[in-house]
Amino acid sequence: MHEKKLLQRLQDPKGLIGLLILFFFIMMAFLAPMLTPYSPSDASSQPLLVPDGEHPLGTDDVGRDIFTNLLYGSRTSLIVAFSVSFGVLVIGTLAGVFSGYVGGNPDRIMMRSVDIFLMVPDLPLILILAAYLRPSIWNIVFILTIMGWPVGARITRAQTRTLRVSGHVDFARVSGAKDWYVIRKHIVPDLYPIMITSFVMQSIRAILSESGLAFLGLGDPSYPSWGTMIKYAIGYPLVFFTDAWMWWLLPAGICITLLVLGFVFVGQALEGDK
Amino acid sequence: MDGKRWGHIISRGLEYVLTFFLILAINFFLPRVMPGGPLLSILGSQSSDLPVVIDEETKYKLMDYYHLNDPLHVQFIHYLMDAAHLDFGYSIFYNVPVVDIILGRLPWTFLLMGTALVVSTFFGIWLGLESAWNRGNKLDNLLLVIMPTLRSVPAFFLGALMIFLLGYKMGLFPVSGAVTPYMDYGGIADRIKDILSHLILPMFCLAAFEMPGTYLLVRNVCVQQLERPYVLMATARGLKDRSIKKHVLINSIVPAVNQIAAMLGFMVAGAVFVETVFAYPGMGMLVYNSFIERDYPLLQGAFIFMSLCVLACNYAADIICSYIDGRTGQE
């Protein structure tokens, strides 16, 4: 029943546009090796070529094909987005359901610590963690998951509180159902719509954070990232004095914006007009 | 009634103190659990420009000098005492006390974030209210596309485009720094003009980063308010749109102020990107530079100061809200 509702919601124009954008980028990530003959780290071409038949978007200052990096960048963004959202979903749901179902003091302590967590400015803390750890994509996923789960926990917890006192849960408990059974059969299934929305929100956050961290120099060198491309494009002194910004800087920025926008539209469609 | 409000303010204050204590604790324990050990965070990384090579005996002496051989709880008490005296150690890169550097940077960030916050809050509330008022109309639908798009543009990309289009192509504004270096000011007016012209691009960039959140929040709150009976009553009595909007706005202001304060931590992240792109000498760029230099004491000191400012602003918002909303503390 819930699935049908969600699918119906996705059918407004915004939701469809959002899905279309997401489909486009997922295809881009899957088909990257087929769409380009180069590897993203292949720096054997002439540097700073203007776009032509061989290099649709030219090459950067060390001779890598920009179009190739753009294609593989969608892989990095999507991997980070899906891993972080999944991690947040698992931890957030576990913590939220536990907190909301048990209630009382554990709930109070949990929610207080979530409040505290949400107030701390996260980017400086991420940079501190990253300064101690190695720049690897899994460290970024780890850090973003750690910083993200409180949001997920809070949303799940609120919904669990409402479900906990609703009729069908009471009925199941009176009929002798054990806690674990109630959570599995009556609480978690009713959390699916919220979980999907929270998955979308976390993806937005993860993509923007990943590109931001890559821009600040935290990217994994072996995973091409749109953020890193913008970093090098801006860092190259002549980028604005020639036309190079049009095929070097602009496509990467537009890709980030479009991908995030796709998720935002899907999220808006799922939530409906409030 | 008043006693309850004071009780509320004090208990919130204690929560903030606890939060700050936890932030200090995180800062204390991070270097001690991370690879490399705590000495690394004082002396700098082995892979920096001048790798510090030290033998075991010197290392022991150094550990002794920094009280690193003491038991952990003694170290923590030392740390808290130092923090109370605003002593966060020496910057590895600049070789001056961390506090001195931070105090020099704070005013610029206050200027940038403060003005951006005012601009984004003003436009966010105004557009949010108009959007909710015209719900389902052209304006609302248009704003519901523009604002998410604005939210999807990474702040550093927007900054780069602004530098290029407004700064370089049109030459309207200077594109980096907060003042023109080595400039002879004719007078105080010249100086203010110079500072403002440097402020305007990063300020609008940061405001654009912050505004969609405020807009969406205010729109949602106002949509809920507009469904209340008092709005129907006001319309039935034939009140002008202007005065109905005023009532709705007053009733929406408390959640808005609370949320805007809660999003400050998020805005700090925006400030880091914006200041880095525009080379604006505030806390954000300091955090970025100290990260690049692996200047651990400076990075952690900056984090503490930024957290302190965010917490203070949240507390201020709580107090303001408890005065606007008489019901606070009566739940």
XYZ file of C-alpha atoms in Angstrom:
605
model
C 0.000 0.000 0.000
C 2.767 2.384 0.935
C 4.745 1.586 -2.175
C 1.786 2.462 -4.340
C 1.316 5.747 -2.549
C 4.956 6.656 -2.992
C 4.927 5.716 -6.653
C 1.840 7.820 -7.188
C 3.522 10.780 -5.605
C 6.514 10.400 -7.867
C 4.284 10.865 -10.884
C 4.057 14.646 -10.726
C 6.256 16.492 -13.223
C 8.964 17.362 -10.703
C 9.300 13.782 -9.529
C 9.567 12.544 -13.102
C 12.194 15.135 -14.011
C 14.103 14.181 -10.869
C 13.984 10.475 -11.706
C 15.056 11.212 -15.254
C 18.096 13.149 -14.050
C 19.029 10.387 -11.619
C 18.627 7.763 -14.344
C 20.863 9.816 -16.637
C 23.663 10.002 -14.062
C 23.370 6.347 -13.080
C 23.673 5.397 -16.758
C 26.640 7.731 -17.054
C 28.325 5.980 -14.137
C 27.662 2.493 -15.504
C 28.542 3.172 -19.116
C 31.604 5.345 -18.453
C 34.147 2.829 -19.826
C 32.102 2.394 -23.002
C 31.626 6.094 -23.655
C 35.269 7.046 -23.578
C 38.454 5.342 -24.750
C 40.615 6.930 -22.035
C 41.115 6.074 -18.386
C 40.476 8.905 -15.916
C 44.073 8.945 -14.665
C 45.563 8.679 -18.154
C 47.645 11.853 -18.493
C 49.250 11.038 -21.817
C 47.412 13.550 -24.005
C 48.603 17.057 -24.744
C 47.739 19.353 -21.835
C 45.169 22.141 -22.241
C 43.748 21.033 -25.579
C 40.637 22.777 -26.837
C 37.630 20.522 -27.427
C 37.764 18.566 -30.691
C 36.657 15.194 -32.022
C 39.077 13.210 -29.867
C 38.533 15.148 -26.659
C 34.931 16.381 -26.503
C 35.761 18.675 -23.590
C 39.472 19.143 -24.146
C 42.164 18.211 -21.655
C 43.279 19.685 -18.347
C 46.659 21.072 -17.331
C 48.295 17.664 -16.934
C 46.777 16.169 -20.079
C 43.858 14.192 -18.741
C 40.698 14.014 -20.807
C 38.120 16.203 -19.061
C 35.103 14.363 -20.502
C 36.444 11.068 -19.130
C 36.929 12.562 -15.678
C 33.441 13.979 -15.825
C 31.970 10.539 -16.595
C 33.919 8.761 -13.883
C 33.128 11.580 -11.454
C 29.496 10.516 -11.467
C 30.638 7.108 -10.226
C 32.425 8.643 -7.259
C 29.488 10.897 -6.390
C 26.958 8.078 -6.624
C 29.105 5.602 -4.688
C 29.556 8.097 -1.868
C 25.897 9.127 -1.953
C 24.568 5.579 -1.796
C 27.076 4.280 0.769
C 26.566 7.216 3.117
C 22.772 7.126 2.792
C 22.752 3.400 3.384
C 25.001 3.702 6.433
C 22.949 6.538 7.873
C 19.769 4.614 7.162
C 20.942 1.522 9.031
C 22.462 3.299 12.044
C 19.800 6.011 12.158
C 16.921 3.551 11.938
C 18.369 1.250 14.594
C 19.049 4.148 16.966
C 15.746 5.877 16.205
C 13.580 2.780 16.585
C 15.372 1.785 19.772
C 15.069 5.266 21.243
C 11.444 5.741 20.227
C 10.293 2.249 21.184
C 12.014 2.006 24.556
C 11.289 5.592 25.598
C 12.070 6.871 29.080
C 15.607 7.722 30.113
C 17.489 5.989 27.261
C 15.328 7.998 24.876
C 16.020 11.251 26.684
C 19.774 10.679 26.746
C 19.831 9.616 23.112
C 17.879 12.642 21.909
C 19.956 15.058 23.989
C 23.139 13.704 22.449
C 21.569 13.956 18.997
C 20.743 17.619 19.704
C 24.314 18.240 20.780
C 25.626 16.491 17.706
C 23.471 18.583 15.413
C 24.693 21.849 16.877
C 28.422 21.268 16.449
C 29.677 22.866 13.210
C 30.456 19.740 11.245
C 32.839 20.861 8.516
C 35.697 21.924 10.853
C 35.277 18.631 12.716
C 35.357 16.711 9.430
C 38.552 18.535 8.491
C 40.125 17.680 11.847
C 39.248 14.005 11.401
C 40.467 14.089 7.829
C 43.728 15.742 8.854
C 44.487 12.716 10.990
C 43.180 10.075 8.591
C 44.309 9.276 5.062
C 42.454 10.802 2.122
C 40.521 7.767 0.968
C 36.994 7.565 -0.328
C 36.003 5.087 2.394
C 37.272 7.414 5.091
C 35.080 10.127 3.598
C 32.115 7.749 3.583
C 32.879 6.799 7.182
C 33.150 10.407 8.360
C 29.982 11.508 6.543
C 28.046 8.560 7.969
C 29.219 9.323 11.497
C 28.210 12.962 11.089
C 24.901 12.113 9.428
C 23.194 9.429 11.497
C 21.757 11.771 14.178
C 19.472 13.394 11.583
C 18.190 9.989 10.489
C 17.756 8.853 14.096
C 15.703 11.903 15.011
C 13.251 11.503 12.119
C 12.795 7.756 12.692
C 12.393 8.248 16.406
C 9.570 10.771 15.997
C 7.636 8.400 13.734
C 8.300 5.420 16.026
C 6.862 7.372 18.971
C 3.626 7.923 17.063
C 3.430 4.305 15.913
C 4.224 2.999 19.392
C 0.928 4.303 20.761
C -1.206 3.569 17.712
C -4.003 1.007 17.749
C -2.551 -1.824 15.711
C 0.681 -1.881 17.733
C -1.250 -1.950 21.011
C -3.404 -4.731 19.646
C -0.399 -6.790 18.627
C 1.174 -6.324 22.044
C -1.998 -7.259 23.863
C -2.225 -10.358 21.695
C 1.119 -11.394 23.135
C 3.532 -10.320 20.422
C 7.118 -9.919 21.577
C 8.855 -6.549 21.168
C 11.124 -7.765 18.421
C 8.171 -9.133 16.459
C 6.232 -5.884 16.816
C 9.216 -3.834 15.644
C 9.830 -6.118 12.681
C 6.233 -6.545 11.561
C 4.459 -3.361 12.569
C 6.961 -0.566 13.095
C 9.708 -0.907 10.508
C 7.351 -1.489 7.533
C 5.505 1.707 8.419
C 8.819 3.539 8.474
C 9.595 2.799 4.803
C 8.218 6.082 3.412
C 10.252 8.092 5.921
C 13.304 5.973 5.243
C 13.089 6.664 1.525
C 12.789 10.399 2.093
C 15.676 10.343 4.528
C 17.720 8.338 2.006
C 17.158 11.067 -0.580
C 18.057 13.857 1.866
C 21.232 12.091 2.930
C 22.222 11.581 -0.694
C 21.955 15.328 -1.278
C 24.082 16.032 1.743
C 26.625 13.379 0.801
C 27.070 14.586 -2.785
C 27.502 18.213 -1.751
C 29.861 17.258 1.084
C 31.922 14.920 -1.068
C 32.432 17.488 -3.797
C 33.094 20.136 -1.142
C 35.699 18.020 0.606
C 37.293 17.154 -2.723
C 37.379 20.846 -3.524
C 39.196 21.503 -0.252
C 41.792 18.910 -1.228
C 40.419 15.918 0.638
C 39.509 13.866 -2.381
C 40.717 10.362 -2.958
C 43.372 10.688 -5.688
C 42.314 7.382 -7.263
C 38.657 8.428 -7.617
C 38.077 11.322 -10.025
C 35.693 13.791 -8.458
C 33.842 16.823 -9.774
C 34.978 18.775 -6.723
C 38.622 18.027 -7.500
C 38.105 19.115 -11.108
C 36.744 22.480 -9.976
C 39.631 22.820 -7.540
C 42.237 22.348 -10.259
C 40.325 24.432 -12.764
C 40.200 27.413 -10.400
C 43.750 26.785 -9.287
C 45.012 27.038 -12.837
C 45.900 30.711 -13.231
C 44.876 31.139 -16.864
C 41.516 29.411 -16.744
C 39.528 32.639 -16.743
C 41.692 34.456 -19.282
C 40.968 31.930 -22.004
C 37.800 30.090 -22.902
C 38.972 27.043 -20.941
C 36.545 27.717 -18.082
C 33.659 26.865 -20.401
C 34.651 23.225 -20.805
C 36.782 22.743 -17.702
C 35.037 24.507 -14.833
C 31.450 24.759 -16.007
C 30.606 21.088 -16.814
C 31.781 19.817 -13.418
C 29.788 22.448 -11.533
C 26.711 21.832 -13.656
C 26.994 18.089 -13.064
C 27.033 18.523 -9.265
C 24.124 20.958 -9.436
C 22.052 18.732 -11.723
C 22.622 15.552 -9.756
C 21.720 17.247 -6.477
C 18.721 18.866 -8.146
C 17.556 15.446 -9.317
C 17.560 14.208 -5.735
C 15.928 17.427 -4.502
C 13.067 17.087 -7.011
C 12.520 13.448 -6.111
C 12.533 14.435 -2.436
C 10.012 17.218 -3.022
C 7.753 14.882 -4.958
C 7.939 12.247 -2.209
C 7.109 14.716 0.528
C 4.270 16.222 -1.464
C 3.269 19.860 -1.115
C 3.029 20.639 2.550
C 5.493 32.737 34.871
C 8.701 34.740 34.979
C 10.276 32.195 37.290
C 9.506 29.462 34.801
C 11.147 31.440 32.041
C 14.289 31.865 34.134
C 14.278 28.175 34.953
C 14.064 27.424 31.251
C 16.872 29.837 30.373
C 19.152 28.441 33.071
C 18.534 24.794 32.200
C 19.194 25.520 28.525
C 22.386 27.300 29.564
C 23.559 24.240 31.467
C 22.924 22.109 28.385
C 25.092 24.418 26.309
C 27.859 24.290 28.910
C 27.688 20.493 28.809
C 27.826 20.572 25.012
C 30.881 22.778 25.075
C 32.520 20.495 27.602
C 31.923 17.558 25.244
C 33.454 19.504 22.357
C 36.542 20.158 24.483
C 36.633 16.447 25.322
C 36.461 15.491 21.633
C 39.315 17.866 20.963
C 41.318 16.385 23.783
C 40.832 12.752 22.844
C 41.075 12.968 19.042
C 44.877 13.428 18.848
C 45.283 10.683 21.420
C 43.327 8.023 19.579
C 44.378 8.922 16.050
C 47.346 7.336 14.285
C 50.575 9.207 14.934
C 50.058 9.923 18.593
C 49.619 13.215 20.414
C 53.166 14.467 19.879
C 52.401 14.634 16.169
C 49.674 17.155 16.819
C 52.046 19.451 18.676
C 55.137 19.222 16.503
C 53.601 18.625 13.112
C 53.606 15.796 10.649
C 56.641 13.832 9.539
C 55.786 14.552 5.945
C 55.666 18.337 6.330
C 58.312 20.589 4.821
C 60.718 20.161 7.706
C 60.275 16.638 9.040
C 61.083 16.544 12.708
C 63.375 13.600 13.319
C 63.831 12.905 17.013
C 65.403 10.048 18.906
C 63.695 8.138 21.691
C 65.327 10.055 24.531
C 64.382 13.455 23.155
C 60.950 12.140 22.462
C 60.592 11.055 26.070
C 61.773 14.459 27.261
C 59.325 16.186 24.955
C 56.498 13.925 26.092
C 57.473 14.829 29.646
C 57.570 18.540 28.820
C 54.053 18.440 27.413
C 52.816 16.284 30.319
C 52.082 13.477 27.865
C 53.500 10.808 30.173
C 50.968 11.605 32.898
C 47.858 9.502 33.315
C 45.051 10.497 30.982
C 42.803 12.162 33.562
C 45.676 14.363 34.789
C 46.322 15.351 31.180
C 42.674 16.187 30.721
C 42.645 18.427 33.801
C 45.765 20.180 32.492
C 44.007 20.619 29.178
C 40.884 22.103 30.728
C 42.953 24.497 32.845
C 44.829 25.663 29.756
C 41.579 26.042 27.844
C 40.185 28.166 30.659
C 43.203 30.457 30.204
C 42.581 30.482 26.438
C 45.866 28.693 25.959
C 45.460 26.371 22.978
C 49.140 26.006 22.245
C 51.270 27.363 19.447
C 50.545 27.229 15.762
C 52.997 24.935 13.982
C 52.974 27.046 10.847
C 52.988 30.601 12.219
C 54.773 29.838 15.499
C 52.619 32.254 17.495
C 49.902 31.451 20.053
C 46.790 30.003 18.442
C 44.545 32.474 20.269
C 46.303 35.504 18.790
C 45.741 34.296 15.243
C 42.118 33.425 15.886
C 41.338 36.771 17.510
C 42.742 38.499 14.442
C 40.470 36.484 12.131
C 37.230 36.498 14.113
C 36.111 40.070 13.262
C 36.213 39.356 9.512
C 34.117 36.254 9.891
C 31.649 38.061 12.119
C 31.362 40.779 9.493
C 30.890 38.314 6.638
C 28.581 35.859 8.373
C 26.638 38.565 10.175
C 25.798 40.555 7.050
C 25.094 37.386 5.060
C 22.803 36.158 7.821
C 20.861 39.442 7.856
C 20.467 39.459 4.065
C 19.537 35.778 3.779
C 17.104 35.946 6.708
C 15.414 39.056 5.345
C 14.934 37.657 1.848
C 14.206 34.146 3.132
C 11.385 35.360 5.374
C 9.993 37.770 2.803
C 9.973 35.280 -0.067
C 8.811 32.457 2.178
C 5.817 34.456 3.346
C 4.912 35.617 -0.155
C 5.285 32.062 -1.446
C 3.001 30.632 1.236
C 0.497 33.445 0.678
C 0.382 32.704 -3.053
C 0.482 28.960 -2.531
C -0.073 27.057 -5.759
C 0.198 30.213 -7.865
C 2.797 31.070 -10.435
C 5.067 32.867 -7.970
C 5.028 29.966 -5.526
C 5.757 27.398 -8.226
C 8.546 29.527 -9.638
C 10.161 29.988 -6.221
C 9.824 26.269 -5.532
C 12.026 25.654 -8.566
C 14.478 28.531 -8.097
C 15.219 27.915 -4.425
C 16.029 24.187 -4.699
C 18.218 24.981 -7.693
C 20.069 27.589 -5.669
C 20.445 25.033 -2.905
C 21.922 22.520 -5.341
C 24.713 24.789 -6.535
C 27.827 24.145 -4.453
C 28.933 27.359 -2.689
C 32.462 27.152 -4.093
C 31.182 26.798 -7.647
C 28.824 29.745 -7.231
C 31.724 31.739 -5.788
C 33.945 30.878 -8.750
C 31.245 31.957 -11.188
C 30.712 35.226 -9.311
C 34.431 35.937 -9.357
C 34.522 35.297 -13.068
C 31.369 37.093 -14.201
C 31.051 39.998 -11.762
C 34.661 40.409 -10.731
C 36.716 39.633 -13.784
C 34.431 40.054 -16.816
C 32.550 43.112 -15.611
C 35.207 44.346 -13.214
C 32.615 45.536 -10.731
C 34.169 44.274 -7.520
C 37.536 43.157 -6.185
C 37.627 39.376 -6.047
C 39.927 38.439 -3.205
C 40.932 39.490 0.284
C 39.103 41.789 2.661
C 41.017 45.027 2.018
C 43.303 46.329 -0.710
C 46.819 45.590 0.497
C 49.179 48.548 1.145
C 46.508 51.058 0.256
C 46.744 54.618 1.505
C 43.355 55.580 2.805
C 42.321 59.177 2.376
C 40.083 58.886 5.390
C 37.754 56.640 7.311
C 35.157 56.831 4.525
C 37.631 55.467 1.983
C 38.496 52.641 4.302
C 34.863 51.664 4.832
C 34.230 51.837 1.089
C 37.182 49.539 0.439
C 36.034 47.017 3.045
C 32.470 47.029 1.729
C 33.484 46.562 -1.889
C 35.516 43.519 -0.846
C 32.677 42.226 1.285
C 29.899 42.354 -1.251
C 30.684 39.302 -3.432
C 31.462 36.777 -0.662
C 28.540 38.125 1.348
C 26.026 37.525 -1.447
C 27.554 34.132 -2.166
C 27.154 33.065 1.463
C 23.665 34.573 1.630
C 22.664 32.617 -1.483
C 23.972 29.479 0.209
C 21.935 30.119 3.351
C 18.716 31.557 1.915
C 16.988 28.461 0.423
C 16.932 26.784 3.831
C 15.366 29.804 5.503
C 12.902 30.222 2.648
C 11.673 26.611 2.751
C 11.343 26.706 6.513
C 9.411 29.980 6.599
C 7.189 28.843 3.751
C 6.259 25.618 5.552
C 5.564 27.373 8.849
C 3.498 30.085 7.129
C 1.491 27.532 5.135
C 0.523 25.889 8.422
C -0.310 29.238 10.016
C -2.477 30.294 7.085
C -4.748 27.306 7.697
C -5.489 28.433 11.257
C -8.969 29.733 12.129
C -7.662 33.170 13.129
C -6.633 33.825 9.527
C -10.112 32.891 8.300
C -11.579 35.143 10.976
C -9.317 38.008 9.974
C -10.261 37.577 6.320
C -13.945 37.441 7.211
C -13.626 40.666 9.154
C -12.219 42.233 6.015
C -8.707 42.950 7.267
C -6.221 44.074 4.676
C -3.754 41.485 3.329
C -0.947 43.489 4.858
C -2.185 43.168 8.402
C -3.045 39.470 8.052
C 0.464 38.848 6.782
C 1.793 40.707 9.788
C -0.077 38.407 12.185
C 1.081 35.294 10.336
C 4.648 36.541 10.351
C 4.678 37.233 14.085
C 3.358 33.759 14.779
C 5.965 32.181 12.508
C 8.938 34.047 13.873
C 9.750 31.774 16.822
C 10.312 28.521 14.909
C 12.112 30.536 12.234
C 14.573 32.115 14.679
C 15.177 28.758 16.369
C 15.831 27.002 13.075
C 18.060 29.744 11.709
C 20.178 29.514 14.840
C 20.274 25.726 14.573
C 21.473 26.014 10.961
C 24.439 28.195 11.969
C 26.717 25.178 12.183
C 25.765 24.459 8.605
C 26.469 28.061 7.649
C 29.973 27.736 9.094
C 30.603 25.093 6.428
C 29.397 27.574 3.811
C 31.746 30.198 5.237
C 34.700 27.824 4.894
C 33.982 27.351 1.167
C 33.168 30.985 0.456
C 36.161 32.351 2.327
C 38.446 29.855 0.645
C 37.250 30.791 -2.835
C 37.376 34.541 -2.204
C 40.563 34.341 -0.074
C 38.667 36.225 2.619
C 40.841 36.264 5.746
C 38.257 34.922 8.202
C 37.967 31.809 10.320
C 36.845 29.686 7.384
C 39.992 30.304 5.411
C 42.017 29.819 8.583
C 40.456 26.384 9.027
C 41.198 25.538 5.401
C 44.793 26.765 5.537
C 45.553 25.038 8.806
C 44.107 21.857 7.341
C 46.364 22.136 4.301
C 49.409 22.849 6.504
C 48.339 20.074 8.912
C 48.565 22.735 11.633
C 46.768 20.640 14.246
C 46.763 23.070 17.213
C 45.428 25.899 15.055
C 42.815 23.677 13.393
C 41.525 22.423 16.718
C 41.635 25.853 18.327
C 39.621 27.272 15.437
C 37.092 24.460 15.802
C 36.673 25.242 19.500
C 36.168 28.960 18.880
C 33.700 28.365 16.062
C 31.731 25.894 18.177
C 31.711 28.377 21.032
C 30.311 31.107 18.757
C 27.649 28.794 17.315
C 26.595 27.670 20.792
C 26.480 31.257 22.032
C 24.260 32.276 19.106
C 21.938 29.336 19.751
C 21.672 30.303 23.390
C 20.954 33.898 22.427
C 18.224 32.664 20.050
C 16.715 30.585 22.859
C 16.590 33.588 25.162
C 15.125 35.841 22.466
C 12.479 33.232 21.640
C 11.514 32.782 25.276
C 10.766 36.515 25.387
C 8.839 36.569 22.113
C 6.840 33.452 22.955
C 5.228 33.652 26.397
C 4.492 29.914 26.434
C 8.153 28.860 26.685
C 8.883 26.572 29.603
C 5.203 25.912 30.284
C 4.854 22.639 28.400
